[in-house]
PDB file of C-alpha atoms in Angstrom:
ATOM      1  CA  UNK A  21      29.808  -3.640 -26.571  1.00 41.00           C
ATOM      2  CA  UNK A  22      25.957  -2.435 -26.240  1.00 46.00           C
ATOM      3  CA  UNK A  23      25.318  -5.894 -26.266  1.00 46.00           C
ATOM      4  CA  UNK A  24      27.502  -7.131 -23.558  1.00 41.00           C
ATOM      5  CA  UNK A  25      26.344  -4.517 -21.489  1.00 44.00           C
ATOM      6  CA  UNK A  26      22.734  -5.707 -22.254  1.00 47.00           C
ATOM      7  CA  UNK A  27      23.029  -9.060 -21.531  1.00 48.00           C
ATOM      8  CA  UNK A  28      25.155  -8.095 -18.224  1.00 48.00           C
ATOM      9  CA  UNK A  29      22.349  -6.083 -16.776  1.00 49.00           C
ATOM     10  CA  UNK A  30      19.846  -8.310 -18.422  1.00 50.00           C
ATOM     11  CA  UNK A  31      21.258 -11.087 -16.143  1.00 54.00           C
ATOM     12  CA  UNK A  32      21.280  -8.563 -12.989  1.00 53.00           C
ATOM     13  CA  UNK A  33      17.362  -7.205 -13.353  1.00 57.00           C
ATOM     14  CA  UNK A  34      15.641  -9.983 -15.457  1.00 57.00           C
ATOM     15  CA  UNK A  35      14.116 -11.081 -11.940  1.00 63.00           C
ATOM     16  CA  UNK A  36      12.830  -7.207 -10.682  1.00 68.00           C
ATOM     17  CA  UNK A  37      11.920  -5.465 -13.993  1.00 68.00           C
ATOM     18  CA  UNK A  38      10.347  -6.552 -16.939  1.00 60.00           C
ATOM     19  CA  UNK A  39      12.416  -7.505 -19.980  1.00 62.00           C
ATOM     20  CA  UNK A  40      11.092  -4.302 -22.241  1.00 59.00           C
ATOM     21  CA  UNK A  41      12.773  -2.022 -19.810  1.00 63.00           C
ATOM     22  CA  UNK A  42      16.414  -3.047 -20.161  1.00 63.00           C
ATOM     23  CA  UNK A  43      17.039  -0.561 -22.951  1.00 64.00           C
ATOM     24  CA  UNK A  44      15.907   1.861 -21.001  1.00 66.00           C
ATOM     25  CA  UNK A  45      18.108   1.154 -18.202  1.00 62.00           C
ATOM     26  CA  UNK A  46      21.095   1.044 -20.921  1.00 61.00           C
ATOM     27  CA  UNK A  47      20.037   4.732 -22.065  1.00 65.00           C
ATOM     28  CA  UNK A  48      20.734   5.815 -18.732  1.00 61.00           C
ATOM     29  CA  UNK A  49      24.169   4.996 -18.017  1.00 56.00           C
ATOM     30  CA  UNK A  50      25.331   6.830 -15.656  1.00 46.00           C
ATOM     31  CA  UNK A  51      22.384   6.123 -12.936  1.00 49.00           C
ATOM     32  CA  UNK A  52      22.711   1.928 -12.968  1.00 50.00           C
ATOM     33  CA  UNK A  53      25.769   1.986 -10.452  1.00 48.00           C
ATOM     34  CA  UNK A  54      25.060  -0.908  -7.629  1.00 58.00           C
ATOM     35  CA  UNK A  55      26.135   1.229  -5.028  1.00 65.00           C
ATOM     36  CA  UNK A  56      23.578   2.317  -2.818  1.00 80.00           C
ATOM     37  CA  UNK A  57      22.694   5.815  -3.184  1.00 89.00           C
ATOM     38  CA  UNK A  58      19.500   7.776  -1.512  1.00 94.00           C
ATOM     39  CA  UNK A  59      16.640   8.785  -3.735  1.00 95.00           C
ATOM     40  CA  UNK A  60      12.923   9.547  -2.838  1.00 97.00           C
ATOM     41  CA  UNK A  61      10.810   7.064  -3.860  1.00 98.00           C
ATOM     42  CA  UNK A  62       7.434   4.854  -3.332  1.00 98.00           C
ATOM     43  CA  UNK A  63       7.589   1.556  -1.601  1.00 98.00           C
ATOM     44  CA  UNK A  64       4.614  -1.200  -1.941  1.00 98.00           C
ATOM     45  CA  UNK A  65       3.720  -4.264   0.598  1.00 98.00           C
ATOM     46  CA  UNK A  66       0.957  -6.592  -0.354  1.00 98.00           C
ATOM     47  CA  UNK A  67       0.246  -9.453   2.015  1.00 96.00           C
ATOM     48  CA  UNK A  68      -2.873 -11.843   1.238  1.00 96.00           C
ATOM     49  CA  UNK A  69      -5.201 -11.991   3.883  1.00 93.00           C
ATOM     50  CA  UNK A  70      -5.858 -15.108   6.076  1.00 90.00           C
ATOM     51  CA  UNK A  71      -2.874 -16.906   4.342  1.00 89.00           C
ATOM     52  CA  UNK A  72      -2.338 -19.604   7.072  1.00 87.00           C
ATOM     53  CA  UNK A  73      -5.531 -20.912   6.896  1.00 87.00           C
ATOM     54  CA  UNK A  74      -5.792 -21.021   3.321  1.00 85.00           C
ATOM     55  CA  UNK A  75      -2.011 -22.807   3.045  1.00 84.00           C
ATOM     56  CA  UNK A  76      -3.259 -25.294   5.580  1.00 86.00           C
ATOM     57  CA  UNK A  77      -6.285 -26.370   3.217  1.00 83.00           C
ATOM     58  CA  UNK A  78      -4.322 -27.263   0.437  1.00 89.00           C
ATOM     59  CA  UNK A  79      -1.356 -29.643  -0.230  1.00 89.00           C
ATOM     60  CA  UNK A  80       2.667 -28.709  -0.815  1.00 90.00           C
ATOM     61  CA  UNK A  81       2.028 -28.867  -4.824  1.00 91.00           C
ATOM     62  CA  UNK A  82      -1.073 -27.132  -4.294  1.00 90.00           C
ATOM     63  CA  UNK A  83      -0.375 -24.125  -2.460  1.00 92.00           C
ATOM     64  CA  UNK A  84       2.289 -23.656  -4.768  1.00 92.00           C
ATOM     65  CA  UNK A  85       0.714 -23.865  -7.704  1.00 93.00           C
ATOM     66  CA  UNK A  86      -1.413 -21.080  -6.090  1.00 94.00           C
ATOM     67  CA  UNK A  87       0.623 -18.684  -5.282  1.00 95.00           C
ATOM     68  CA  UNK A  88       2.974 -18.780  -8.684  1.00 95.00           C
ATOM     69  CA  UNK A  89      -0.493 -18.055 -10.596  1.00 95.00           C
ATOM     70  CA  UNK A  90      -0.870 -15.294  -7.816  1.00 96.00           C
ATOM     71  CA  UNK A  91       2.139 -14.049  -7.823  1.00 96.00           C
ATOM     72  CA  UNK A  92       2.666 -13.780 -11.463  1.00 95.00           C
ATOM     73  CA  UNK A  93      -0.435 -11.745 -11.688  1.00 96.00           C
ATOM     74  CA  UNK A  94       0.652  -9.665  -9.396  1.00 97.00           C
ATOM     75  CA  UNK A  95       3.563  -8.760 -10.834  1.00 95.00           C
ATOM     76  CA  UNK A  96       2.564  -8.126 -14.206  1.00 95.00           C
ATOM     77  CA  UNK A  97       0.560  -5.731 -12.808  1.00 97.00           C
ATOM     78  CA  UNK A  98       3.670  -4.374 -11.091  1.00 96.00           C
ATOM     79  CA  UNK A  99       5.446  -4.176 -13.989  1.00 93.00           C
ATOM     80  CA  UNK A 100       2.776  -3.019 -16.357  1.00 94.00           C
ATOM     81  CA  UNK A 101       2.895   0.162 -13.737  1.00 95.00           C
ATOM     82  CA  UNK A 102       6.389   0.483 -13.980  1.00 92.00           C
ATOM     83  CA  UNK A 103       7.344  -1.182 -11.120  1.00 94.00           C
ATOM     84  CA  UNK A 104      10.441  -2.913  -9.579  1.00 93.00           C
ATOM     85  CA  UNK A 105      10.134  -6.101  -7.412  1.00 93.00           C
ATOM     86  CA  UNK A 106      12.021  -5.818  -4.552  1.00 93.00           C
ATOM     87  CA  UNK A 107      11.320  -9.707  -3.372  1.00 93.00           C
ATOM     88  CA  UNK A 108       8.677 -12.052  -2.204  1.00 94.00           C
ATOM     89  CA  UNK A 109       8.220 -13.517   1.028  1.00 93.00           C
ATOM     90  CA  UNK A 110       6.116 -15.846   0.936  1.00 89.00           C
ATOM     91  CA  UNK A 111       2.913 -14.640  -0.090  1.00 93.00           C
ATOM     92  CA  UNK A 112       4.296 -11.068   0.526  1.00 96.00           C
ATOM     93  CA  UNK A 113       5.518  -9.101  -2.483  1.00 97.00           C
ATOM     94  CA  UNK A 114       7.448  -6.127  -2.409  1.00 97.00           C
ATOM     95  CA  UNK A 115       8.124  -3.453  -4.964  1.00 97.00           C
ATOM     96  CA  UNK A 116       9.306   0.317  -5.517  1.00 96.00           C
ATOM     97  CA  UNK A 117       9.279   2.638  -7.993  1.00 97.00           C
ATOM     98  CA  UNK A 118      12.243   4.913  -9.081  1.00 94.00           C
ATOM     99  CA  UNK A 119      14.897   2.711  -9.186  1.00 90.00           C
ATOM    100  CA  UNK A 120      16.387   1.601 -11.210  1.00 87.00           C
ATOM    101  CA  UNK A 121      14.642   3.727 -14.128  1.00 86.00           C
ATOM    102  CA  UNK A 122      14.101   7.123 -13.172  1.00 90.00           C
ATOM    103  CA  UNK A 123      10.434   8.072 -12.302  1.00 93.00           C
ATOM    104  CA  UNK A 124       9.181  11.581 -11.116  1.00 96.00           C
ATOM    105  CA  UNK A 125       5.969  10.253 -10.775  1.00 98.00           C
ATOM    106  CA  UNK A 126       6.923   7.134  -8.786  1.00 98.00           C
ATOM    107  CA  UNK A 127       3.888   8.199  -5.923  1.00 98.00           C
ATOM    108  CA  UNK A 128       1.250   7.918  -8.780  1.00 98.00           C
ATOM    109  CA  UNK A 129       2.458   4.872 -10.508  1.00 98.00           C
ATOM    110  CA  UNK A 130       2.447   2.845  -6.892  1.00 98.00           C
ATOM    111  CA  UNK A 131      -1.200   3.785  -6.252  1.00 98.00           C
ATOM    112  CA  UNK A 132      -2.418   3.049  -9.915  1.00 98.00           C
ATOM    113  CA  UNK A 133      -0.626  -0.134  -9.328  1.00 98.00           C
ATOM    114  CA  UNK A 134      -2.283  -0.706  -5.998  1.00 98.00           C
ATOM    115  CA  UNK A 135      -5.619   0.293  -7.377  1.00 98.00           C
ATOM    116  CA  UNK A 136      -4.691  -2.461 -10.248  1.00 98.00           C
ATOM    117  CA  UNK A 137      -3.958  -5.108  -8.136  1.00 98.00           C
ATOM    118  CA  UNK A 138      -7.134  -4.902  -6.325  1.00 96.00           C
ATOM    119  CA  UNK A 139      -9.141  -4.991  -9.673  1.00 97.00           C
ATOM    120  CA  UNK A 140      -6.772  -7.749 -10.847  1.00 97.00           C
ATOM    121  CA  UNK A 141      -8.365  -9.816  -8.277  1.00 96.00           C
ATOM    122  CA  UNK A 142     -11.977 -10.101  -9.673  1.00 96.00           C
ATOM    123  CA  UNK A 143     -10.078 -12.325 -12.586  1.00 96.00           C
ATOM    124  CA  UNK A 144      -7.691 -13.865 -10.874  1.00 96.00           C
ATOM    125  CA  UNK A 145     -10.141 -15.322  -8.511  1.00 96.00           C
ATOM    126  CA  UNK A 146     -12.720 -15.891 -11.266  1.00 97.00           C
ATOM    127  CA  UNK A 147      -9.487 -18.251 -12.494  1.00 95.00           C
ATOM    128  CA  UNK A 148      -9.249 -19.607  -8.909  1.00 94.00           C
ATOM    129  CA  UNK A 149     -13.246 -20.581  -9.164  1.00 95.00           C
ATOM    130  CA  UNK A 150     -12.879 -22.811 -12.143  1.00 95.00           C
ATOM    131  CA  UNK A 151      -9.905 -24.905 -10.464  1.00 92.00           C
ATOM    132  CA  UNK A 152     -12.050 -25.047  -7.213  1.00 91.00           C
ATOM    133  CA  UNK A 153      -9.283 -22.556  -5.386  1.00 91.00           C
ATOM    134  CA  UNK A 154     -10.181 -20.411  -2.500  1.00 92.00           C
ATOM    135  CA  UNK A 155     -10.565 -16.457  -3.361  1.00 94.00           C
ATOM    136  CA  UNK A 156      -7.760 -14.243  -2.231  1.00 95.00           C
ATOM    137  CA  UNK A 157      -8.319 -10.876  -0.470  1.00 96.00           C
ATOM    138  CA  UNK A 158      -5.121  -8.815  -0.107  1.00 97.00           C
ATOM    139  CA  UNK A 159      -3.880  -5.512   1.782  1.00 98.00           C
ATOM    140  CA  UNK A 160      -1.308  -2.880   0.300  1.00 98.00           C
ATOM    141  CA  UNK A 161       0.611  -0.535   1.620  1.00 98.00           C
ATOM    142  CA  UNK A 162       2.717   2.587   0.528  1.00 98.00           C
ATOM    143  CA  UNK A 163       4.781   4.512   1.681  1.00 98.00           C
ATOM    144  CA  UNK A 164       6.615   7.826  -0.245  1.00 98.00           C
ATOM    145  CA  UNK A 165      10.148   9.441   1.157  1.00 98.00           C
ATOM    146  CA  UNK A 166      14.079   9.086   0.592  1.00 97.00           C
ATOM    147  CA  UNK A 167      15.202   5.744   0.577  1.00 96.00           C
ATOM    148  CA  UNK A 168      18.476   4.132   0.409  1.00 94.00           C
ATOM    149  CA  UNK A 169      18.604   1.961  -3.159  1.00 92.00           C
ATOM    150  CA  UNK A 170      21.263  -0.491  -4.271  1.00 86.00           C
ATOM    151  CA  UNK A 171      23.162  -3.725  -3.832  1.00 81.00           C
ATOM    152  CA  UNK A 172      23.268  -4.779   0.075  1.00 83.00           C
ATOM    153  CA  UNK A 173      23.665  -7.803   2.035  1.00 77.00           C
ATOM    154  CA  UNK A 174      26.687  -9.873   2.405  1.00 77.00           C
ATOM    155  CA  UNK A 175      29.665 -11.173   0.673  1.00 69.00           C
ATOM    156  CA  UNK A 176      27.509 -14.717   0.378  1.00 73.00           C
ATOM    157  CA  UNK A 177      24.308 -12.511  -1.166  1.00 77.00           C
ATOM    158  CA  UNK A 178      23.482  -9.294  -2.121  1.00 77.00           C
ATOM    159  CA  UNK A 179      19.931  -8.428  -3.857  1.00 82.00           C
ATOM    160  CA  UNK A 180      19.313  -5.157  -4.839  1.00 83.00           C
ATOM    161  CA  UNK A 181      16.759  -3.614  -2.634  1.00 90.00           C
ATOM    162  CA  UNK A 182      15.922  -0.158  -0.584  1.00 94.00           C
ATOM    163  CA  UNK A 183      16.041   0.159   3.164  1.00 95.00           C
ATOM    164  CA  UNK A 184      14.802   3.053   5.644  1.00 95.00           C
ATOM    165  CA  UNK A 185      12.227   4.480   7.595  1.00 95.00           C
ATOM    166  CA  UNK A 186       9.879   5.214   4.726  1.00 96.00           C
ATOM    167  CA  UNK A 187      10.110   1.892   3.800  1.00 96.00           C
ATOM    168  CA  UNK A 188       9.661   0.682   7.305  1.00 94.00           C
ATOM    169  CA  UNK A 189       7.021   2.524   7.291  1.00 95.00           C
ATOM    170  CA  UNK A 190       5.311   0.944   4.037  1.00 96.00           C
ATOM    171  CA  UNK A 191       5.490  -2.691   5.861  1.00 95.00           C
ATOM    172  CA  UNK A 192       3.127  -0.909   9.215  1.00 94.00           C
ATOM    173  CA  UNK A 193       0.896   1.180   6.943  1.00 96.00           C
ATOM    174  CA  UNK A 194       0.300  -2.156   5.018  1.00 97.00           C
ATOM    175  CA  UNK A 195      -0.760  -4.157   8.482  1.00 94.00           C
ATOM    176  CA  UNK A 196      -2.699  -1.545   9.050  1.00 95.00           C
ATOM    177  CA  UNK A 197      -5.214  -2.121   6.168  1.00 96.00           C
ATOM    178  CA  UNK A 198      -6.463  -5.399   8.289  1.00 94.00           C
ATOM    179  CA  UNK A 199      -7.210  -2.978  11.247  1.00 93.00           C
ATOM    180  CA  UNK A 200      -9.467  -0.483   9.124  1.00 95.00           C
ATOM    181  CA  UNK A 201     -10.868  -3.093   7.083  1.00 95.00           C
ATOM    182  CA  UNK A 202      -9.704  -1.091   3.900  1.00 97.00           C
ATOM    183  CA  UNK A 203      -7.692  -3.147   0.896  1.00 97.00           C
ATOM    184  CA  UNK A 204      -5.351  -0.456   0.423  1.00 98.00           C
ATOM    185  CA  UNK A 205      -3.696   2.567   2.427  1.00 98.00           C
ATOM    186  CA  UNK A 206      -0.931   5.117   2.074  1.00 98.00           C
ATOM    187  CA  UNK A 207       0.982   7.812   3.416  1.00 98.00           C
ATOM    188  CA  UNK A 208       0.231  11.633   3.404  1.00 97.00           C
ATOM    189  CA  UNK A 209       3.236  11.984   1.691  1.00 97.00           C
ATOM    190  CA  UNK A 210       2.334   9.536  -1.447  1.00 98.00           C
ATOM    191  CA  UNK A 211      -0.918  11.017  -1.577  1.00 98.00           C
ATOM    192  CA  UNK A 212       0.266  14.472  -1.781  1.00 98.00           C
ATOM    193  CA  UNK A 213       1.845  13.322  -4.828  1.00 98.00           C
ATOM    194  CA  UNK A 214      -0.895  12.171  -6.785  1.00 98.00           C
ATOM    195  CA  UNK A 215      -3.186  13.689  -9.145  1.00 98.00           C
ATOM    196  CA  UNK A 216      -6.401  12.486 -10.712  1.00 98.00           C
ATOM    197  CA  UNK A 217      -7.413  10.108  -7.638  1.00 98.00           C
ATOM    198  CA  UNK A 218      -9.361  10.684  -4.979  1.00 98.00           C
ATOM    199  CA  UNK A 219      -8.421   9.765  -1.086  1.00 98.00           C
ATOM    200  CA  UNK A 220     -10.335   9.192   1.805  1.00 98.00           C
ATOM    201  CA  UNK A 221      -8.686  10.271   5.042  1.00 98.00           C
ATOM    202  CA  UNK A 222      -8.653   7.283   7.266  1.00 97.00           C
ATOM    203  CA  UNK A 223      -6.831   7.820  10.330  1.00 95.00           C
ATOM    204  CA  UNK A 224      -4.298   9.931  12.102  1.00 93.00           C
ATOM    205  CA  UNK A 225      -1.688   7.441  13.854  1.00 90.00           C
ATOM    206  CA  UNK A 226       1.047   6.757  15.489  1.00 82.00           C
ATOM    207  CA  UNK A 227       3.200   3.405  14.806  1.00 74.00           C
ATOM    208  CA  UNK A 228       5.023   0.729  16.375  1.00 67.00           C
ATOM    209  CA  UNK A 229       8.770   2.712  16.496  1.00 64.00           C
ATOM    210  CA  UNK A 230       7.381   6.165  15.628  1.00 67.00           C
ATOM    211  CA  UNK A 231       6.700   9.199  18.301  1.00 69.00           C
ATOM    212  CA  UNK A 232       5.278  11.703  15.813  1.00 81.00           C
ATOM    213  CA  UNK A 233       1.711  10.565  14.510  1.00 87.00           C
ATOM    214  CA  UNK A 234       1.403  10.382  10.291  1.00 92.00           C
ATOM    215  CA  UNK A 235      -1.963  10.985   8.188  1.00 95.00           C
ATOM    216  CA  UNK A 236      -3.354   7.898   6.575  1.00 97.00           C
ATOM    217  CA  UNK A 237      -5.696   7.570   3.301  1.00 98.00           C
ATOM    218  CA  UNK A 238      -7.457   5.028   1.618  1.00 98.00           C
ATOM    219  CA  UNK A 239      -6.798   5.789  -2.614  1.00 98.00           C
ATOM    220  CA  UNK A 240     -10.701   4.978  -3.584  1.00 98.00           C
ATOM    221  CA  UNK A 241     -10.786   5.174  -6.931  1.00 98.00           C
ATOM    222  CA  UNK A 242      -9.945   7.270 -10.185  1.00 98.00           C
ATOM    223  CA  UNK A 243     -11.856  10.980  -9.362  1.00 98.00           C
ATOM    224  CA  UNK A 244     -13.657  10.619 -13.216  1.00 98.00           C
ATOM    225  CA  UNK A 245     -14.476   7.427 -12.148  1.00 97.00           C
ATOM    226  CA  UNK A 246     -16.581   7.720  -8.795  1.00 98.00           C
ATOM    227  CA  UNK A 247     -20.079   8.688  -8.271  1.00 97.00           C
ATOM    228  CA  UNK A 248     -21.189  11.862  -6.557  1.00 97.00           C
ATOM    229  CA  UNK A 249     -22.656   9.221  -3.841  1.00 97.00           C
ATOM    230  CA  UNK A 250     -19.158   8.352  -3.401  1.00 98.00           C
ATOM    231  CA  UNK A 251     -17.608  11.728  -3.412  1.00 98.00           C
ATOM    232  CA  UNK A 252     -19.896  12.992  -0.843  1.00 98.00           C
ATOM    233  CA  UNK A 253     -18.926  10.465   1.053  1.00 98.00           C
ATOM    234  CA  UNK A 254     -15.358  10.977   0.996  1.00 98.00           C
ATOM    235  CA  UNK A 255     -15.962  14.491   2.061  1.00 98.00           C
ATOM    236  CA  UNK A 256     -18.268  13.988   4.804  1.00 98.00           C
ATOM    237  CA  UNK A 257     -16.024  11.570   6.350  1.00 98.00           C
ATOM    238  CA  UNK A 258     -13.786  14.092   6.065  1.00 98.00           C
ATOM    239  CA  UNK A 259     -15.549  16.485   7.895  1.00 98.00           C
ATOM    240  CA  UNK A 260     -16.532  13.947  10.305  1.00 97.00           C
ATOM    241  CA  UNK A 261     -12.587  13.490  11.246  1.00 96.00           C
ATOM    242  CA  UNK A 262     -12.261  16.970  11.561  1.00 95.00           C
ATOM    243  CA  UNK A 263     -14.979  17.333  13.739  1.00 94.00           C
ATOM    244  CA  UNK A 264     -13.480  14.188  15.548  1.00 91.00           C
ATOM    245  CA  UNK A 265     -10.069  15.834  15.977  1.00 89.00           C
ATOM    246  CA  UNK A 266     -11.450  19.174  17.234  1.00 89.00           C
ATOM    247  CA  UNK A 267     -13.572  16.985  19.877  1.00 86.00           C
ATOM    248  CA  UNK A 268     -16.934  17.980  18.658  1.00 90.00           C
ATOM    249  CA  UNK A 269     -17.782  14.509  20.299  1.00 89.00           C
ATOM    250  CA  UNK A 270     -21.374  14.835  19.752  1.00 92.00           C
ATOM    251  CA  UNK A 271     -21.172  16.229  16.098  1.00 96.00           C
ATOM    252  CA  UNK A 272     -18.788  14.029  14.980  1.00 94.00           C
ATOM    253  CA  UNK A 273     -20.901  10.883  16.509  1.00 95.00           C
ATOM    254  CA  UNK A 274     -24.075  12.249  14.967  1.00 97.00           C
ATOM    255  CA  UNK A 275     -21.928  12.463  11.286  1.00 98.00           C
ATOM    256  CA  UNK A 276     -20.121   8.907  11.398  1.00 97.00           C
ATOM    257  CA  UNK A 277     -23.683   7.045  12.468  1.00 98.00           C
ATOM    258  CA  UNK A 278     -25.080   8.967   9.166  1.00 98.00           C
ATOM    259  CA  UNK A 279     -22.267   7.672   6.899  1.00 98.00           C
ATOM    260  CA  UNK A 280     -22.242   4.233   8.661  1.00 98.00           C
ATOM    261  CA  UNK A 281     -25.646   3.731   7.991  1.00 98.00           C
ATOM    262  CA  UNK A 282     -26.025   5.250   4.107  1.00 97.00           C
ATOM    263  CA  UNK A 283     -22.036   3.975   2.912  1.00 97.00           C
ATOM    264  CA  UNK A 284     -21.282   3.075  -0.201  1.00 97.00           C
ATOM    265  CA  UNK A 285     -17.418   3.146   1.155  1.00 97.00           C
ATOM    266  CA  UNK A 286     -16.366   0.360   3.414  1.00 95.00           C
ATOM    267  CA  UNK A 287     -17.811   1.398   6.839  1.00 97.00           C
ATOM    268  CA  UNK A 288     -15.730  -0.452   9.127  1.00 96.00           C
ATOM    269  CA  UNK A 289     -14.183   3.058   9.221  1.00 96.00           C
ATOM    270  CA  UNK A 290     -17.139   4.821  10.598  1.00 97.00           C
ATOM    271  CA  UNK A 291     -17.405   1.782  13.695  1.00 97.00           C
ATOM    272  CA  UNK A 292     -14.626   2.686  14.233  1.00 94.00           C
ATOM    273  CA  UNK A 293     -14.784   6.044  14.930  1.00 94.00           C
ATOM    274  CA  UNK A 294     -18.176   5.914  16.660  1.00 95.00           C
ATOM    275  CA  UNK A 295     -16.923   2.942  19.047  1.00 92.00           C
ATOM    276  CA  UNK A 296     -13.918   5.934  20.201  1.00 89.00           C
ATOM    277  CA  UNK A 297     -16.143   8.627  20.792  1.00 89.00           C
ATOM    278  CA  UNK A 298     -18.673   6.656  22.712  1.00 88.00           C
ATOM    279  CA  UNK A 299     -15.603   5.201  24.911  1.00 84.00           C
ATOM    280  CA  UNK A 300     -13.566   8.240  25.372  1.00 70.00           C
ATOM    281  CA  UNK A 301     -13.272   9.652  28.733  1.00 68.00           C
ATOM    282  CA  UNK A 302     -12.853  13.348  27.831  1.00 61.00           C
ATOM    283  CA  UNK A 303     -11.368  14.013  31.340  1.00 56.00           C
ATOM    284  CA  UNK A 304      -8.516  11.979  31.366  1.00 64.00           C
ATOM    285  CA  UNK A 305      -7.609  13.392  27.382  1.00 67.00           C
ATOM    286  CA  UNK A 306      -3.964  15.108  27.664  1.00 58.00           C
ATOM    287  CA  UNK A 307      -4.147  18.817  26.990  1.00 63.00           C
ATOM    288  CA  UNK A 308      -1.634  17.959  23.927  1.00 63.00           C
ATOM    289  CA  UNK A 309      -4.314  15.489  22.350  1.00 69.00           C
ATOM    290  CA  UNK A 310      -3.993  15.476  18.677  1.00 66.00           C
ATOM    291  CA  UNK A 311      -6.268  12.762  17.830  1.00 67.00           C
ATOM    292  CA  UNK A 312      -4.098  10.259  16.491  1.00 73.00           C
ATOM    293  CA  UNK A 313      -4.135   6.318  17.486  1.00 75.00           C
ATOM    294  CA  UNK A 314      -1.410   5.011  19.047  1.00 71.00           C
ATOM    295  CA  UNK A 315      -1.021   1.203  17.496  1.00 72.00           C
ATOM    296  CA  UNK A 316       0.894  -0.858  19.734  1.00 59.00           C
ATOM    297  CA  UNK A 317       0.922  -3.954  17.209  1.00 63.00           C
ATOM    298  CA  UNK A 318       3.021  -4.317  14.217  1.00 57.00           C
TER     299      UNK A 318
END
């Protein structure tokens, strides 16, 4: 009977988890119902940057060759985190983390996975050299809250998949990444949850479909890992946000034209930041100001 079952939900996750796990999903019974229940979990986005430009380089054959070598990269990675694909669009792929295994620390697996895809890249694109194939450059995004999990769609097609705010919310912090110039950002919330990595506060913000404002942070790196260049850098820009948020214009200028011009960090940041405080009109800020951006763009 074990088997059966195996080789039912074999057939149902083959595509989403990777074929080691399926024991594990057998073990636990009584959570692999397809109804959709709400759990809290971590969603990822990763998009490829400049896509259209590279697709239109290349022919049909070509561009998928491509992306399957891309894409299955990718995904090991996912899985090797202990992650489930959700689908891919494109050259989109998206993925959670606690479902359809349990995982408490679903927050800390989606960053190291982040954090391994970017890595990933210096060999996958060492691959892409030898076969005379552009390099890719990608953004991620995550996002950490309850979620609704399980079989949806119609009575044509159903996938199973997660839906919600937090994981509308995943898709706009991932967008975002282009706008800071950072490969990879997440939520307060998933960072919250992680230990052992250190986080650079990037921006306070407000998103397309959102009227409160959410804290957003750039995972750097392992904290064993990073230089004490690089940690002083990720607490002065700290303090320069602070500073920034408590509209000590000319202290917080002073700070971010320091780290801009000594970074280690990506410092589109820091332009950023400068290029508000020199343009902001202090008179026409609303008593209420809270320093968050209001992005009007998906």
């Amino acid at each position: 009977r074990d088997s059966v079952a195996s080789r039912g939900l074999g057939d149902v996750y083959k595509r989403q988890v990777p074929p080691e796990r399926i024991n594990q999903l057998i073990e636990q019974g009584g959570n692999l119902a397809k109804t959709s229940e709400r759990r809290n979990m971590t969603v990822l986005f990763a998009d490829i940057r400049g896509f259209t430009s590279l697709s239109e380089s290349m022919s049909a054959h070509q561009l998928s060759e491509y992306l399957n070598q891309y894409l299955s990269a990718i995904t090991k990675i996912i899985f090797d985190n202990t992650g489930t694909i959700d689908k891919y669009v494109g050259d989109m792929v998206m993925a959670f983390w606690n479902a359809p295994l349990i995982d408490k620390d679903h927050a800390q697996h989606g960053v190291e996975a982040a954090l391994a895809m970017n890595e990933g890249l210096i060999e996958i694109n060492a691959e892409f050299a030898k076969q005379n194939l552009p390099a890719i450059s990608i953004g991620v995004g995550l996002s950490s809250g309850d979620m609704n999990v399980g079989d949806m769609g119609s009575m044509y097609r159903k996938a199973y998949t997660v839906l919600g705010d937090a994981v509308n919310l995943g898709a706009r912090v991932e967008s975002l990444t282009k706008f800071y110039g950072v490969a990879i950002l997440v939520t307060e919330d998933t960072m919250q949850a992680c230990s052992g990595i250190s986080f650079r506060l990037i921006d306070k913000v407000q998103v397309v479909g959102k009227t409160t404002s959410i804290a957003l942070y750039e995972p750097i790196n392992y904290t064993n890992k990073l230089s004490k260049i690089q940690l002083n850098e990720i607490d002065n820009s700290l303090k320069a946000i602070t500073l920034f948020h408590n509209k000590e214009w000319e202290s917080a200028l002073s700070l971010f034209k320091q780290l801009e011009s000594n970074a280690v960090l990506n410092a589109d940041v820091y332009r950023i930041y400068i290029e508000r405080i020199q343009s902001t009109d202090i008179q026409t800020l609303a008593k209420d100001w809270n320093g968050a951006f209001v992005h009007t763009k998906k």
